[in-house]
XYZ file of C-alpha atoms in Angstrom:
280
model
C -0.046 -0.225 0.347
C 2.529 2.150 0.400
C 4.760 1.068 -2.192
C 1.583 2.188 -3.927
C 1.632 5.750 -3.000
C 5.416 6.286 -3.556
C 4.294 5.680 -6.876
C 0.583 8.263 -6.898
C 3.317 10.771 -5.818
C 5.900 10.543 -8.553
C 3.046 9.913 -10.983
C 2.042 13.683 -9.913
C 4.958 15.346 -9.654
C 6.826 13.942 -13.616
C 4.136 16.642 -15.062
C 5.741 19.247 -12.251
C 9.254 19.017 -13.418
C 8.699 19.023 -17.639
C 6.159 22.458 -17.161
C 8.922 23.817 -15.234
C 11.240 23.062 -18.019
C 9.314 25.248 -20.469
C 10.700 28.834 -21.169
C 9.445 30.968 -19.520
C 7.450 35.001 -21.239
C 8.511 38.211 -19.916
C 5.827 40.755 -21.187
C 8.638 43.280 -20.326
C 11.771 41.163 -22.392
C 9.444 40.943 -25.520
C 7.981 43.193 -28.356
C 4.579 41.676 -29.355
C 3.990 42.050 -33.301
C 0.731 42.268 -33.532
C 0.647 42.792 -38.018
C 3.024 41.721 -40.260
C 2.909 43.158 -43.803
C 5.479 39.930 -46.560
C 6.879 41.798 -49.590
C 8.334 39.782 -52.862
C 11.861 41.874 -54.203
C 13.106 40.785 -57.465
C 15.470 38.453 -56.001
C 13.132 36.362 -54.782
C 13.836 37.371 -51.255
C 10.956 37.902 -48.879
C 11.020 41.387 -46.778
C 8.721 41.731 -44.010
C 7.605 45.184 -42.210
C 6.231 45.274 -38.911
C 4.781 46.549 -36.444
C 3.866 46.611 -32.227
C 3.115 49.088 -29.467
C 5.691 50.509 -27.694
C 4.804 49.869 -24.145
C 6.585 52.020 -22.124
C 5.951 56.094 -20.583
C 8.841 57.400 -21.570
C 7.792 57.557 -24.998
C 5.360 59.402 -26.915
C 5.780 57.001 -30.308
C 3.413 55.023 -29.586
C 4.456 52.074 -32.385
C 7.238 50.924 -33.227
C 7.549 49.578 -37.257
C 10.780 47.690 -37.789
C 11.620 45.855 -41.611
C 13.550 43.150 -42.853
C 14.452 40.308 -45.783
C 15.677 37.090 -45.751
C 14.497 34.165 -47.093
C 13.593 32.438 -44.104
C 10.782 33.873 -41.570
C 13.338 32.325 -39.199
C 16.380 34.473 -40.802
C 13.373 37.133 -40.672
C 12.777 37.240 -36.700
C 16.162 37.489 -35.644
C 17.563 40.214 -38.058
C 13.858 42.350 -36.391
C 15.708 40.892 -32.922
C 19.010 42.373 -34.000
C 16.213 46.041 -34.412
C 14.630 45.941 -31.220
C 16.211 46.510 -27.549
C 13.064 43.390 -26.910
C 13.375 39.986 -28.262
C 10.440 40.444 -30.326
C 7.740 37.009 -30.180
C 4.253 35.902 -32.357
C 2.301 35.598 -29.774
C -0.634 38.859 -30.310
C -0.258 38.670 -34.215
C -3.681 39.691 -35.245
C -3.153 39.802 -39.179
C -0.961 38.559 -41.554
C -0.683 40.852 -45.242
C 0.996 39.803 -48.619
C 1.347 41.964 -51.330
C -0.161 40.914 -54.581
C 2.416 39.912 -56.807
C 3.230 38.062 -53.833
C 0.655 36.534 -53.156
C 0.649 36.038 -57.637
C 3.602 33.591 -56.708
C 2.415 30.933 -54.206
C 1.853 31.880 -50.432
C 1.341 28.295 -49.126
C 5.066 27.756 -48.332
C 4.919 31.153 -46.600
C 2.009 30.915 -44.953
C 2.192 26.816 -44.005
C 5.991 27.931 -41.998
C 3.398 30.495 -40.075
C 1.269 27.893 -39.295
C 3.461 26.417 -37.298
C 5.350 28.758 -34.710
C 3.648 30.679 -31.836
C 1.404 32.600 -33.556
C -1.545 34.404 -31.620
C -4.641 33.042 -31.973
C -5.826 32.767 -35.287
C -4.731 35.674 -36.382
C -6.718 36.579 -40.081
C -5.011 37.042 -43.446
C -5.008 39.187 -46.368
C -3.454 40.936 -48.979
C -2.892 44.167 -49.768
C -3.309 45.593 -53.645
C 0.534 47.256 -53.551
C 3.421 47.166 -51.022
C 2.426 45.510 -47.572
C 5.498 47.659 -46.192
C 4.476 51.378 -47.006
C 1.008 49.909 -45.590
C 1.920 49.198 -42.099
C 4.711 51.428 -41.965
C 2.531 54.397 -42.956
C 1.515 57.192 -40.406
C -2.651 56.956 -38.669
C -3.248 58.847 -36.079
C -7.485 57.882 -36.176
C -6.626 53.877 -35.857
C -4.687 53.163 -33.624
C -1.963 49.861 -33.861
C -3.625 49.562 -36.648
C -2.650 44.623 -36.223
C -6.060 45.507 -33.802
C -7.424 48.123 -36.223
C -7.880 45.356 -39.078
C -8.382 42.437 -36.690
C -11.784 43.905 -35.297
C -12.706 45.463 -38.461
C -12.156 41.980 -40.878
C -13.945 40.661 -37.796
C -16.684 42.626 -37.710
C -17.376 42.806 -40.816
C -16.859 38.686 -41.156
C -19.966 38.615 -38.104
C -21.641 40.826 -39.609
C -21.642 38.635 -43.126
C -20.378 40.694 -45.093
C -16.671 39.371 -45.457
C -16.059 35.433 -45.644
C -13.826 34.663 -41.750
C -9.906 33.702 -43.772
C -8.339 32.430 -40.238
C -4.905 31.192 -40.749
C -6.285 27.797 -40.215
C -9.399 28.911 -42.515
C -7.284 28.914 -45.153
C -4.760 26.103 -44.703
C -8.002 24.195 -44.650
C -9.096 25.685 -47.884
C -6.007 25.425 -49.356
C -5.331 21.069 -48.456
C -9.061 20.631 -48.966
C -10.362 18.711 -52.239
C -12.961 21.220 -54.316
C -11.743 23.959 -52.622
C -9.744 27.057 -53.095
C -8.724 29.896 -50.319
C -10.448 34.059 -50.591
C -8.509 36.327 -48.383
C -9.861 39.850 -47.966
C -8.289 43.088 -50.345
C -6.801 45.861 -48.763
C -5.615 48.546 -49.974
C -4.322 51.784 -48.865
C -5.572 55.132 -49.381
C -3.937 58.194 -47.469
C -4.377 58.196 -43.788
C -6.698 55.339 -43.819
C -7.049 51.240 -44.875
C -10.103 50.478 -47.468
C -11.134 47.445 -48.005
C -11.832 47.804 -51.245
C -12.988 43.815 -52.016
C -12.022 38.937 -51.621
C -9.584 37.988 -53.532
C -9.380 34.957 -55.428
C -7.103 32.143 -55.194
C -7.056 28.791 -57.848
C -4.850 27.117 -54.606
C -2.166 29.341 -53.123
C -2.060 31.911 -55.929
C -3.222 34.607 -56.549
C -6.091 34.905 -59.437
C -8.701 38.255 -59.008
C -10.535 40.336 -56.864
C -14.291 40.923 -56.550
C -16.202 43.687 -55.005
C -18.031 42.756 -51.747
C -21.077 42.716 -52.830
C -19.861 40.188 -55.517
C -18.703 37.941 -53.110
C -21.870 37.373 -51.568
C -22.319 35.345 -53.904
C -19.409 33.275 -53.155
C -21.160 33.184 -49.882
C -23.911 31.834 -50.966
C -22.190 28.536 -52.582
C -19.940 27.743 -50.610
C -20.756 28.532 -47.132
C -23.962 29.635 -45.345
C -25.351 33.046 -44.321
C -27.639 32.405 -40.853
C -27.936 37.152 -41.267
C -26.643 38.270 -44.254
C -28.396 41.593 -46.376
C -27.857 42.195 -49.086
C -29.306 44.793 -52.356
C -30.051 45.391 -55.320
C -32.293 46.784 -58.712
C -34.637 45.085 -60.103
C -37.428 46.284 -62.993
C -40.009 48.314 -61.773
C -41.987 47.568 -63.924
C -41.966 44.032 -62.282
C -43.396 45.126 -59.060
C -46.684 45.901 -60.935
C -46.246 49.656 -58.937
C -47.536 52.367 -61.206
C -46.263 56.311 -60.851
C -47.763 58.419 -62.362
C -45.595 61.078 -61.430
C -43.725 60.906 -64.913
C -40.639 63.516 -63.103
C -40.524 59.979 -60.963
C -41.309 56.956 -62.853
C -37.823 54.788 -63.092
C -36.931 51.724 -65.093
C -35.164 50.057 -62.068
C -36.540 49.988 -58.031
C -33.740 48.830 -55.452
C -34.547 46.285 -52.927
C -32.672 45.703 -49.635
C -32.810 42.302 -48.091
C -32.037 41.196 -45.121
C -31.748 38.292 -42.156
C -31.085 36.415 -45.049
C -30.601 32.438 -44.215
C -29.389 30.112 -47.441
C -28.334 25.979 -47.446
C -26.400 25.319 -50.233
C -27.015 22.286 -52.310
C -24.646 21.641 -54.272
C -23.997 19.630 -58.152
C -21.608 18.938 -60.900
C -23.334 20.521 -64.362
C -20.422 21.528 -65.994
C -16.713 19.712 -65.431
C -16.043 23.508 -68.483
C -18.037 26.086 -67.334
C -18.493 29.593 -69.359
C -15.846 32.547 -67.408
C -18.091 33.557 -64.540
C -19.000 37.593 -64.453
C -21.222 38.708 -62.555
C -24.202 41.629 -62.387
């Protein structure tokens, strides 16, 4: 009986000793990167631009932006470490941005590496129309931390079903799923503002085109399910059966707004070589 208690005690102490060997991360000794943008250069090297909040009452600057160039994410992180007084970490990464030119060449090699390192909980991915360096390093006086701003902007629109969800794990799932291709928010910088221009479309891991948010409605209608969607369209006024006697108010079409859209899908393959997809 006594020997049994000894074995039980050892079994309880063992996990505690193992967990005690895990390296600790002290907040005051780390730079918590919230957004990182990637661009491909002419020699196929990758330039990464990272932004992190400055947690100090001694400086007026609220954001710290650094940039480094290398061929791997580990090499980039090591070079960023040489520029910072605290070790950079991706544990609070909220969004990773990729330039359109980089996405055209394929993203899975770099995105796959990020999926295997310690990043924030379900960070979003996005495609930048232009250079991600220009977007990340710019000053946005009214928007605060650019990483958190983009994260909550996308999150809000995903919850409102204006955008498809586009986390790192969902990108990897769609890429490896049979019959699926990823799609990500298409983002642009306009002066001191950031605008979600539409949705970037992929074939495999390569960017091929983008559509406006109202056109992305049809993609989500096929791919996912709506629970509280919104859609606006115009239909011929004659089809409504409304007769307006006022000549000055006669219109060929009338705007219609549909709210709280619920949808289910039943997909059937009718052609392996369909005509090009067009939107109204």
